[in-house]
Short mmCIF file of C-alpha atoms and ligand atoms in Angstrom, two decimals:
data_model
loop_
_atom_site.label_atom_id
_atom_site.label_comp_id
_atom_site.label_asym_id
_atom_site.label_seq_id
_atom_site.Cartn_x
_atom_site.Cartn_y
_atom_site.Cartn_z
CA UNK A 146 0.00 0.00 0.00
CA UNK A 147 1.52 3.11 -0.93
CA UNK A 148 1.99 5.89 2.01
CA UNK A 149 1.94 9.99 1.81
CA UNK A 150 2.87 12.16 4.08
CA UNK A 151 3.66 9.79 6.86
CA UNK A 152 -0.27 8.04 6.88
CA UNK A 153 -1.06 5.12 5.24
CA UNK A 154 -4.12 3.71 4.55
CA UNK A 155 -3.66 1.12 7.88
CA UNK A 156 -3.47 4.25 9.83
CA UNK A 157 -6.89 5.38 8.55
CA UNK A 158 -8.45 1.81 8.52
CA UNK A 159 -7.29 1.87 13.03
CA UNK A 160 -8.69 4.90 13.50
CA UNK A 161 -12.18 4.13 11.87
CA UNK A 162 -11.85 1.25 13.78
CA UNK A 163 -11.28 3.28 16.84
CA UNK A 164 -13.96 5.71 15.86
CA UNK A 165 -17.04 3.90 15.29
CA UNK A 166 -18.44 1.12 17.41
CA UNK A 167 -17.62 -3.04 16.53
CA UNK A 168 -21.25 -3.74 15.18
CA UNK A 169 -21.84 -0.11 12.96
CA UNK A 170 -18.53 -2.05 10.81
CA UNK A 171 -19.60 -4.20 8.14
CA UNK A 172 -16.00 -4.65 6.26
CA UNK A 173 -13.28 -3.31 6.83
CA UNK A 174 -10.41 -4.21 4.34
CA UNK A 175 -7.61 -2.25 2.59
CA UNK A 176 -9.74 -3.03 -0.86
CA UNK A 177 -13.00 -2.31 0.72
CA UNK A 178 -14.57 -0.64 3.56
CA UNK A 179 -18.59 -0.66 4.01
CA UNK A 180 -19.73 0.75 7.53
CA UNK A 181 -23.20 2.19 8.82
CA UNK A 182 -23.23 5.64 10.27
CA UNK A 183 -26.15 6.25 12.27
CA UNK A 184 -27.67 8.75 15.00
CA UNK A 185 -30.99 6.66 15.42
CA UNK A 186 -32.41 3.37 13.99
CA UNK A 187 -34.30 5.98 11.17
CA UNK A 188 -31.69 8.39 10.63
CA UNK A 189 -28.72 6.13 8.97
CA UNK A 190 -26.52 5.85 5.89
CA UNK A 191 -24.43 2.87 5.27
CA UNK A 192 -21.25 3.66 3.23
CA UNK A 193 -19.19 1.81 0.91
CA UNK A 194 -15.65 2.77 -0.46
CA UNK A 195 -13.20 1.20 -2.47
CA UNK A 196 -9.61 2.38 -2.13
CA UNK A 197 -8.16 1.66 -5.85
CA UNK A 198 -4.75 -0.26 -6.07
CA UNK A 199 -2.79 2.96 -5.87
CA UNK A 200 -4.54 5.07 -3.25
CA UNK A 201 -4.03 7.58 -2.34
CA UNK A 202 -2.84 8.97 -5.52
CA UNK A 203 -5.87 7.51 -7.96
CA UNK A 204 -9.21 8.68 -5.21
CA UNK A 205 -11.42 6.05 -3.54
CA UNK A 206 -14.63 5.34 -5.57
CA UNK A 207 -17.71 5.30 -3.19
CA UNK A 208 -21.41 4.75 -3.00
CA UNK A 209 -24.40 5.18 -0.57
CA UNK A 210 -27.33 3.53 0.49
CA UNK A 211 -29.95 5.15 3.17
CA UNK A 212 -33.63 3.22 3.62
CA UNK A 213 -34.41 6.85 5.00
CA UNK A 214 -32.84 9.37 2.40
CA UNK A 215 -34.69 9.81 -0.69
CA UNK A 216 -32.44 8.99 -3.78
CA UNK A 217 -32.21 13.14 -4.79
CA UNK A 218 -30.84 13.59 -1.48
CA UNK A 219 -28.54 10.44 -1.76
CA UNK A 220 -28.08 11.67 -4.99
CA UNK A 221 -26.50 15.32 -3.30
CA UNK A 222 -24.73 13.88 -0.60
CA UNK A 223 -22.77 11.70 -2.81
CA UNK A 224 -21.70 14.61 -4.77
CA UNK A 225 -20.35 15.96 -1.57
CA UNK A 226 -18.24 13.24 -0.57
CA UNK A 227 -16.85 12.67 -3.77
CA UNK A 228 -15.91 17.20 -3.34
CA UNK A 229 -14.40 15.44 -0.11
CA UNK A 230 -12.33 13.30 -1.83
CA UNK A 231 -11.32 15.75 -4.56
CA UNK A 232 -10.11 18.60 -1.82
CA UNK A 233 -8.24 15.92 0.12
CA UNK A 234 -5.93 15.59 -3.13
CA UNK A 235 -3.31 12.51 -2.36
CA UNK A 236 -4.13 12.86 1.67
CA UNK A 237 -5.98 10.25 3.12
CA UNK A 238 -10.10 10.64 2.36
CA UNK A 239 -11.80 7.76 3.71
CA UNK A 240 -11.78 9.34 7.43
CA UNK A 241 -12.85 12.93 6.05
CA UNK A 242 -15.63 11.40 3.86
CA UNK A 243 -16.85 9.61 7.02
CA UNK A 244 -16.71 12.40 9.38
CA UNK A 245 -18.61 14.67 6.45
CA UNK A 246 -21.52 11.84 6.61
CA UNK A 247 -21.64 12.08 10.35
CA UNK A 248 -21.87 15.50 10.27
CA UNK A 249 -24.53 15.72 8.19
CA UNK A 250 -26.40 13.40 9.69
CA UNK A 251 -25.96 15.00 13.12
CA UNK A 252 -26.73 18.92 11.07
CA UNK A 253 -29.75 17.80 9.90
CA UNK A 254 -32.73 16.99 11.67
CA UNK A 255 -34.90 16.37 8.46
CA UNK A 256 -33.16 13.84 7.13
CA UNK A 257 -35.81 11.30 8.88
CA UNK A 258 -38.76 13.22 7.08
CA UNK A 259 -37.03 14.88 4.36
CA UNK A 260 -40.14 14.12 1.82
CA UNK A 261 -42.47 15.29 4.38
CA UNK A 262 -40.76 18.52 5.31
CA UNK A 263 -40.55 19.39 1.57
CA UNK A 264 -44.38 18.41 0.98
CA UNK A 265 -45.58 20.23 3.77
CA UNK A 266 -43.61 23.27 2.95
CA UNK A 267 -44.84 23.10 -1.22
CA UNK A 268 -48.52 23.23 0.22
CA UNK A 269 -47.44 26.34 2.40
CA UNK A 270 -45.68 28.66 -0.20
CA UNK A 271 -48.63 27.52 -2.83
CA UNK A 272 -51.44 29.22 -0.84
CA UNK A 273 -48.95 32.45 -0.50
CA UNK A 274 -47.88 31.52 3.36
CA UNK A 275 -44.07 31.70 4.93
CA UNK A 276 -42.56 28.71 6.42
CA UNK A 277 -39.31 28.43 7.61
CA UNK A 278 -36.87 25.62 8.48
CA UNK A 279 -33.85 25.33 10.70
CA UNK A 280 -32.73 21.96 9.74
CA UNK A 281 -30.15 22.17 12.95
CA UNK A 282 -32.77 21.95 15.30
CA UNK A 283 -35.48 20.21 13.67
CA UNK A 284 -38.22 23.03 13.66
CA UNK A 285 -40.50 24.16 11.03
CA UNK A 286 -42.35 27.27 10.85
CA UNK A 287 -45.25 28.24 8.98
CA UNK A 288 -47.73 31.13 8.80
CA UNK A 289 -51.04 30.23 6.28
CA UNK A 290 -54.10 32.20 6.45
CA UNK A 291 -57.40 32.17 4.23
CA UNK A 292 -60.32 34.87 4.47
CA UNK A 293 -58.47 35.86 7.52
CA UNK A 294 -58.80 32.42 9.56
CA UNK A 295 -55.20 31.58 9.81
CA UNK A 296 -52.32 30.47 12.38
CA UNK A 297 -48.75 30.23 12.96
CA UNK A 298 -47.57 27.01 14.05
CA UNK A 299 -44.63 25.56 15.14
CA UNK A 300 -43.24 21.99 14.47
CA UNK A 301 -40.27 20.40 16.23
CA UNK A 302 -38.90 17.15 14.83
CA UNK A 303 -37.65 15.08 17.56
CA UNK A 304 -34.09 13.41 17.46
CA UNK A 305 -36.03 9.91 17.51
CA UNK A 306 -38.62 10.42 14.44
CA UNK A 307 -40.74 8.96 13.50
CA UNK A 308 -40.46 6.71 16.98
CA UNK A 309 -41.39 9.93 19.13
CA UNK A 310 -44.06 11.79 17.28
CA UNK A 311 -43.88 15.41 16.09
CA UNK A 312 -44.19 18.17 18.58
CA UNK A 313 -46.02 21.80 18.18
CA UNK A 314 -47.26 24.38 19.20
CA UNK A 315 -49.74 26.90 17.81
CA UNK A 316 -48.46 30.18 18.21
CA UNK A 317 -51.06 32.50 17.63
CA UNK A 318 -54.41 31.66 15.07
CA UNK A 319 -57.84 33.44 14.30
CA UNK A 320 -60.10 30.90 14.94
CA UNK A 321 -62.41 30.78 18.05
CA UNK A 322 -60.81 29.48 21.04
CA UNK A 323 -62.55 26.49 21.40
CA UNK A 324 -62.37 25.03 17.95
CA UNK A 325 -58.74 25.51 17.94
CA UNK A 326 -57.93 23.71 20.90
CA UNK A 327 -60.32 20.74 19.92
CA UNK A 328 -58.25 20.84 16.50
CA UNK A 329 -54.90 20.39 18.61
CA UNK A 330 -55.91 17.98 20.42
CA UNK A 331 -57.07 16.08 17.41
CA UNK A 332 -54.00 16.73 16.16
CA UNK A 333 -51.66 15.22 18.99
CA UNK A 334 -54.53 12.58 19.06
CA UNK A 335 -53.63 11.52 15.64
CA UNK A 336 -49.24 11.98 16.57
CA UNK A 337 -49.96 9.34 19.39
CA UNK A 338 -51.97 7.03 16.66
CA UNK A 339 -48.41 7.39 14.05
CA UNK A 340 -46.06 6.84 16.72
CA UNK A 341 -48.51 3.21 17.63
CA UNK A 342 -48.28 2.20 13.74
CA UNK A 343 -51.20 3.57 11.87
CA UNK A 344 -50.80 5.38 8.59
CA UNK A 345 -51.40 9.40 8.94
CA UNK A 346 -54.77 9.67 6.85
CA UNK A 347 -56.24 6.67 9.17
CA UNK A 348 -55.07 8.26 12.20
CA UNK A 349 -56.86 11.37 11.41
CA UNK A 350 -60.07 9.63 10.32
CA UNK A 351 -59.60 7.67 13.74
CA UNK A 352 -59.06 10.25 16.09
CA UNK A 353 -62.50 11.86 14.78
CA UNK A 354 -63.57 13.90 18.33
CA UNK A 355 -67.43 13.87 16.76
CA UNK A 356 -69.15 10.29 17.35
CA UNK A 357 -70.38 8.08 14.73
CA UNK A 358 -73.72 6.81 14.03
CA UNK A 359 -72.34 3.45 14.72
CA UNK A 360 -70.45 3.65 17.94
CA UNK A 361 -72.07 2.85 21.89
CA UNK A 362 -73.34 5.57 23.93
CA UNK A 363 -76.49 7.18 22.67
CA UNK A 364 -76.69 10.76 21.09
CA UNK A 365 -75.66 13.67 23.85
CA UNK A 366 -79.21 13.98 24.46
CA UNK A 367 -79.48 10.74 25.74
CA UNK A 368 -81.29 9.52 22.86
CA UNK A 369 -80.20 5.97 21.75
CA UNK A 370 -78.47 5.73 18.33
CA UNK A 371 -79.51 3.20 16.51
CA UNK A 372 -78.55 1.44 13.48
CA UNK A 373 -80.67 1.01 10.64
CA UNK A 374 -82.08 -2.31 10.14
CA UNK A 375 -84.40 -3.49 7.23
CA UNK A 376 -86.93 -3.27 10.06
CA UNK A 377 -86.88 0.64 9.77
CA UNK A 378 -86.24 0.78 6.61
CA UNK A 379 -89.96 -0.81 5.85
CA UNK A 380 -91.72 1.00 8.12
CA UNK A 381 -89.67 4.78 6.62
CA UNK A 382 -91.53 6.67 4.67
CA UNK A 383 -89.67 9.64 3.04
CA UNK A 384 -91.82 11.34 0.75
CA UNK A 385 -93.38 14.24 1.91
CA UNK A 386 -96.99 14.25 0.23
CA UNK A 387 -97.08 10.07 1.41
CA UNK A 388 -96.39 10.83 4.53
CA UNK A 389 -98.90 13.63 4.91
CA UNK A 390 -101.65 11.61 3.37
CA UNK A 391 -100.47 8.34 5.50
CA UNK A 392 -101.17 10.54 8.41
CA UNK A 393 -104.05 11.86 7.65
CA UNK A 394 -105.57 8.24 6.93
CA UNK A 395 -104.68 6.62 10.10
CA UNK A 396 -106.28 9.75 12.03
CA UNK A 397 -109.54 8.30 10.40
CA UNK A 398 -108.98 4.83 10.74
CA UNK A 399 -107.70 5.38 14.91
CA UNK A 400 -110.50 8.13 16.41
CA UNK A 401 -113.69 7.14 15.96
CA UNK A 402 -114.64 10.00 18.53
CA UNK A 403 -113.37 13.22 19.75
CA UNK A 404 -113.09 14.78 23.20
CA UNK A 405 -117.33 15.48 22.86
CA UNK A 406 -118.56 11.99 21.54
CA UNK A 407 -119.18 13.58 18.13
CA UNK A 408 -118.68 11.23 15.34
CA UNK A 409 -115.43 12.03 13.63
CA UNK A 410 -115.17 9.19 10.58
CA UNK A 411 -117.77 6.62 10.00
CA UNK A 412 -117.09 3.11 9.39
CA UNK A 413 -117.40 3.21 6.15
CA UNK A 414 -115.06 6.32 6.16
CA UNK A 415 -112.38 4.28 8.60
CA UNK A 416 -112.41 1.07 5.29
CA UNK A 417 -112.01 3.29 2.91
CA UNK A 418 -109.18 4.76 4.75
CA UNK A 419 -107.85 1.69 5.69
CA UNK A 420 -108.46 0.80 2.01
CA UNK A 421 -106.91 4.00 0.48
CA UNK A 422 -103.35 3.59 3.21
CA UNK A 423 -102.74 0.00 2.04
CA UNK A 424 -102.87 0.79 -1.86
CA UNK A 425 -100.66 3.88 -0.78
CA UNK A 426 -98.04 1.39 1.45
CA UNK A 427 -97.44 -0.63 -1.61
CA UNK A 428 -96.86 1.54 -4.01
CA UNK A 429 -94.52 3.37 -1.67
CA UNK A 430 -92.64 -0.14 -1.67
CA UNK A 431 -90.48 0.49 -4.83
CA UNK A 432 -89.76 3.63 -3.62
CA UNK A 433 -88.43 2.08 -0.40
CA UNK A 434 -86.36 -0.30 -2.26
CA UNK A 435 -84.21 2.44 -3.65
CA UNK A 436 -83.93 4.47 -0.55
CA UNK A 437 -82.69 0.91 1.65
CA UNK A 438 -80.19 0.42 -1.34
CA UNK A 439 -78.81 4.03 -0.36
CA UNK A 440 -78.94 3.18 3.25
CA UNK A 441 -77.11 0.33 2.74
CA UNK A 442 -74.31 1.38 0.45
CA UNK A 443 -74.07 4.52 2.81
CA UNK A 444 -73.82 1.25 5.94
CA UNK A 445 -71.36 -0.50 3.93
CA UNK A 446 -68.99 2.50 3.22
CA UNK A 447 -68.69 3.70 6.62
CA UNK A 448 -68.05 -0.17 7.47
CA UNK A 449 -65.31 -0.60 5.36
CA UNK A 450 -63.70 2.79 6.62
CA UNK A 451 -64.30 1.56 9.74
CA UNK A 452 -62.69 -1.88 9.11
CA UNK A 453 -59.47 -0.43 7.14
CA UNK A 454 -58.88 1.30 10.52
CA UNK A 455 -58.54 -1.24 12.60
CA UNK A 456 -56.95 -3.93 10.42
CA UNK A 457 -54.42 -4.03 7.06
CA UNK A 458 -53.00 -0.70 7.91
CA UNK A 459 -51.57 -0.96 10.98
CA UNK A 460 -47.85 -1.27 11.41
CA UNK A 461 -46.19 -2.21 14.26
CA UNK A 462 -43.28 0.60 13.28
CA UNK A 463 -43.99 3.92 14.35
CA UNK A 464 -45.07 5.78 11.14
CA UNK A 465 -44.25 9.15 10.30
CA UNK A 466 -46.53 12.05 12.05
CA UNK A 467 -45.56 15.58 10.57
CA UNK A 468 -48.05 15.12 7.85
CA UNK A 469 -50.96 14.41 10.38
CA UNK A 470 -50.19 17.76 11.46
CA UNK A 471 -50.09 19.49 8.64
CA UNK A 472 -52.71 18.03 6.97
CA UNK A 473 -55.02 18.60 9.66
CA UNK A 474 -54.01 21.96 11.14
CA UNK A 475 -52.78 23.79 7.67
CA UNK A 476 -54.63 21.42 5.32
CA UNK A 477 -57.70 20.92 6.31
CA UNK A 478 -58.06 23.78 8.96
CA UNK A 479 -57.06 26.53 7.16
CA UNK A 480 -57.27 25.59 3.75
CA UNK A 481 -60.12 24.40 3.36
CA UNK A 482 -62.61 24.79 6.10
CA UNK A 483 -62.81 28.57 6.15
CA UNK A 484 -63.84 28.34 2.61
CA UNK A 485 -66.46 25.28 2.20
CA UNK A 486 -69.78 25.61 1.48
CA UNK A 487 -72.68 24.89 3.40
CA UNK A 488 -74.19 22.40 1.50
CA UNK A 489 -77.70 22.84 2.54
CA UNK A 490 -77.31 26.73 1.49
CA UNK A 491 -74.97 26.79 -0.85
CA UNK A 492 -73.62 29.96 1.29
CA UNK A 493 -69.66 29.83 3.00
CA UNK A 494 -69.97 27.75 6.30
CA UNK A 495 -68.32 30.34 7.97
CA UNK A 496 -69.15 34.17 8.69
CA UNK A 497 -66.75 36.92 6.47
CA UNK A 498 -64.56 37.32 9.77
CA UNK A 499 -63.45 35.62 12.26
CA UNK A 500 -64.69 37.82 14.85
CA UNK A 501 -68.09 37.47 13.73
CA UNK A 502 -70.47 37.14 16.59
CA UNK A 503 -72.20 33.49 15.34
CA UNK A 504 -68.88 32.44 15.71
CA UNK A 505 -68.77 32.40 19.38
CA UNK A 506 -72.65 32.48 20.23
CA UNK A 507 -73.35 28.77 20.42
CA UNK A 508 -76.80 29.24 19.97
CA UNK A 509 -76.73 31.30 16.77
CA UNK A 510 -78.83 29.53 14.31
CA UNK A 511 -76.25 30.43 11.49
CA UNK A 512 -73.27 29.36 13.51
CA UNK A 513 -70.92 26.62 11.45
CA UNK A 514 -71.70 23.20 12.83
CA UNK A 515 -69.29 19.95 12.36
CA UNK A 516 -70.68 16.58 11.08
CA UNK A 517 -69.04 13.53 11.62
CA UNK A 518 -67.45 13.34 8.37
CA UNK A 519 -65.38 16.91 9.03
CA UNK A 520 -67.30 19.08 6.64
CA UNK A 521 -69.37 21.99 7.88
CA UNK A 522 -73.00 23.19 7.66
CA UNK A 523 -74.72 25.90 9.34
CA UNK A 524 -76.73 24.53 12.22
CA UNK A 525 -80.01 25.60 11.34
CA UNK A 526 -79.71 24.38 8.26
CA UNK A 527 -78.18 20.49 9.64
CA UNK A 528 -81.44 21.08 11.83
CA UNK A 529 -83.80 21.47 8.52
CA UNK A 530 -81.44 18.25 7.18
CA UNK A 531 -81.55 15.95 10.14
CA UNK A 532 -85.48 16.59 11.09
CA UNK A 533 -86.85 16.56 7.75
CA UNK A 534 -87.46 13.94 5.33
CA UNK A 535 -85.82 12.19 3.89
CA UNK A 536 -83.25 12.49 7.49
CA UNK A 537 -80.41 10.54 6.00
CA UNK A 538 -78.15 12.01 2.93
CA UNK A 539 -74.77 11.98 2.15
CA UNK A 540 -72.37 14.41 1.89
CA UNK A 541 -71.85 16.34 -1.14
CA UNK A 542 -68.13 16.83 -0.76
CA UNK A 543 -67.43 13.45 0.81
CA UNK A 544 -70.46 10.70 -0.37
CA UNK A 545 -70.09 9.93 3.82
CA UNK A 546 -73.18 10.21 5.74
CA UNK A 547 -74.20 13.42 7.01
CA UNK A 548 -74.49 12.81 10.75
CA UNK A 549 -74.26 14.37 14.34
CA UNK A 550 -74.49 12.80 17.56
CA UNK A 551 -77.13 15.52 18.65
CA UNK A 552 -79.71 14.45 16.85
CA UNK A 553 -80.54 10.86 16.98
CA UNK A 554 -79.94 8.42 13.86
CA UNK A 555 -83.20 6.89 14.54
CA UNK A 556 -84.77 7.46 11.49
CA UNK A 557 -88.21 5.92 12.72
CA UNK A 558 -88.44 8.30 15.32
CA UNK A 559 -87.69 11.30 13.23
CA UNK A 560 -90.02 10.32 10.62
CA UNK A 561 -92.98 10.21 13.74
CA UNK A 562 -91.49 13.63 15.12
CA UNK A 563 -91.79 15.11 11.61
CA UNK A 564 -95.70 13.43 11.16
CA UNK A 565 -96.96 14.11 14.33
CA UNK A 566 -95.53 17.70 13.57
CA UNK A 567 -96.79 18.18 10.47
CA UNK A 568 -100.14 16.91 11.79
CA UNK A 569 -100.71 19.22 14.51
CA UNK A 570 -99.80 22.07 11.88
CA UNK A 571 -102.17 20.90 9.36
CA UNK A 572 -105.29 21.21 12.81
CA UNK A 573 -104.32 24.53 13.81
CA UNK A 574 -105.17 25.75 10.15
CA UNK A 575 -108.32 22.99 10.54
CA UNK A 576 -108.90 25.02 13.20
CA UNK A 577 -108.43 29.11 11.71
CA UNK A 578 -109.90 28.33 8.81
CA UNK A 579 -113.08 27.04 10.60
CA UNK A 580 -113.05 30.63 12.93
CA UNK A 581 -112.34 32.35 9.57
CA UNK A 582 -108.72 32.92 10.80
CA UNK A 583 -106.51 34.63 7.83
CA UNK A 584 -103.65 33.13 7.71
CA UNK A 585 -101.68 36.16 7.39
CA UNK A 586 -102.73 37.55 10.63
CA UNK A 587 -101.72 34.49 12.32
CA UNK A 588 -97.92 35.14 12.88
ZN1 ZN B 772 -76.44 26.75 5.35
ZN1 ZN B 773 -68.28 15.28 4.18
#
């Protein structure tokens, strides 16, 4: 082996030896050296040179190989070594091109969630916000605002990622006080479901603070959820003028009598009422067909969402968390929330400002109201949705089903509510137009 300048290659091959602990050394061989530089079990590079015949004089040929670097940055790094090499002329280069890996690896605290860093930050700078990175000490900043609903947040990338989840903090935002903190605690909800293995899109959908139709508990009224069964789904009615008439005909048919023993249907009225509601029921059936098929597919896909969360895509690794951040804080928070629809409307969700009063009135009738599939509707007009028929649809921006634990799932019970309702309106007007009541005047 030749020598220069009083170091030959032995020399260098002792001191990596020295340097880097027994099992991080793969080979270690005057033809070939192949070692694994690491910080943490994510953050790692494993390098292989090849000192040529005549080293030093003719440079060391080298390659990398990182299962956490994405080939562009492999691609970059490489080009630095082989600068290392180059500038080290005929001195020794295989400690130098070490050391220059180790350093970089110990500079940079992306390197674990390089990809993600340089998504999150595209998805900033595309809606006009700042972000900025100090790749020393793992934080990312990033200011995004739209319509004026906006925050500043602040993301630290632990030395362990993805094994301890992303940290932040929310430095200052717009948004009322309450749906920002139930946000960040979604958020770290869905940090703690990465580090335990599930995928970042699952772990949002899991950590879902609003209850589904499906789950245990009853609505926060104390009404019982219940699922729909083929039971309901025969006796559910959802066309208005049906359900109007159905009433009407089973008035007849029950009271014989009212509070005075006056005669209120004859027999022969009650039969041909009787008569009249069973031609109506099966007619209605085809009708019902379609609207159980809708059910059903609606059943099925919030099954199968259900399902994929608990079973193929857990991991037992830790999976990466950043993005479960971003996409729910900057994403979905700011990007798109403060500029959906209502769908019931077809006006924004949200008021022009985030100061507006409905904002922090809960019992404005305007104020934005979540569903359980994370889009927003006014609550008046979710009220107007979930009371009257046909009480299920699905959501225009999702296909999920539009549901919210306050008001129960129950669809035979809303469809009596909404009769019974519609009954009593339909006696008071019995009723004025018998005294000669205008209707006007009745306000
Ligand atoms: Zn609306
Ligand atoms: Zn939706």
């Amino acid at each position: 082996m030749a020598a220069f300048g009083g170091t030959s290659l032995d020399e260098e091959l002792a001191a990596v030896r020295e340097w880097l602990p027994a099992e991080q050394i793969e080979a270690l061989r005057p033809d070939y050296i192949s070692v694994h530089l690491q910080r943490t079990r994510h953050n790692r590079i494993k390098a292989k040179l090849t000192p040529p015949e005549d080293y030093p004089e003719t440079h060391l040929t080298l390659t990398l190989e990182s299962p956490a670097l994405p080939p562009p940055l492999l691609r970059k790094l490489t080009h630095q070594c082989e600068a290392v090499v180059a500038a080290a002329g005929e001195g020794p280069q295989v400690m130098p091109v070490l050391r220059h890996l180790h350093n970089f690896l110990c500079g940079n605290r992306f390197t674990t969630c390089w990809r993600e860093v340089r998504r999150a930050a595209q998805l900033v700078t595309d809606h006009g916000g700042r972000v900025g990175l100090d790749e020393a000490n793992g934080i990312v900043t990033m200011r995004v605002e739209q319509r004026g609903y906006g925050l500043t947040l602040r993301i630290e990338i632990p030395e362990a990622y993805p094994d301890v989840g992303a940290g932040f903090e929310v430095v200052r935002h717009t948004f009322p006080e309450a749906m920002m903190a139930a946000y960040s605690a979604q958020a770290e909800d869905a940090v703690r479901k990465c580090v335990g293995g599930q995928p970042w899109e699952d772990a949002l959908r899991a950590s879902n603070p609003i209850r589904g139709p499906g789950r245990k508990g009853g609505g926060s009224d104390g009404t019982p959820t219940v699922r729909v069964t083929n039971e309901h789904m025969r006796s559910l009615k959802h066309d208005v003028r049906f359900l109007k008439k159905v009433t009407d005909l089973r008035q007849v048919n029950a009271r014989r009598e009212n509070r005075n023993g006056t005669l209120v249907a004859s027999a022969q009225d009650r039969r041909s009422a009787r008569r009249t509601l069973s031609r109506l029921q099966k007619k209605e059936g085809a009708a019902d067909e379609a609207y159980e098929k809708k059910m059903q597919e609606l059943e099925a896909r919030e099954e199968a969402i259900a399902a994929g969360l608990s079973a193929d895509n857990h991991s037992d690794d830790a999976q990466p968390s950043l993005s479960a951040v971003v996409g729910l804080l900057v994403r979905k928070l700011v990007l798109e929330i403060p500029g959906e629809e209502c769908q019931a409307c077809g006006e924004l969700a949200f008021p022009e400002s985030p100061a507006a009063a409905s904002l922090s009135d809960d019992t404005a009738p305007m104020r934005p109201c979540r569903v359980f599939c994370g889009h927003y509707l006014h609550w008046d007009c979710l009220n107007r949705w979930l009371t009257e028929p046909p009480f299920v649809r699905s959501c225009t921006h999702c296909n999920r089903r539009i549901y919210h634990p306050d008001w129960p799932s129950d669809y035979k019970l809303l469809e009596r509510a909404w009769a019974n309702q519609q009954a009593r309106e339909r006696e008071i007007n019995d009723v004025s137009d018998f005294l000669g009541v205008d209707e006007r005047f009745q306000a």
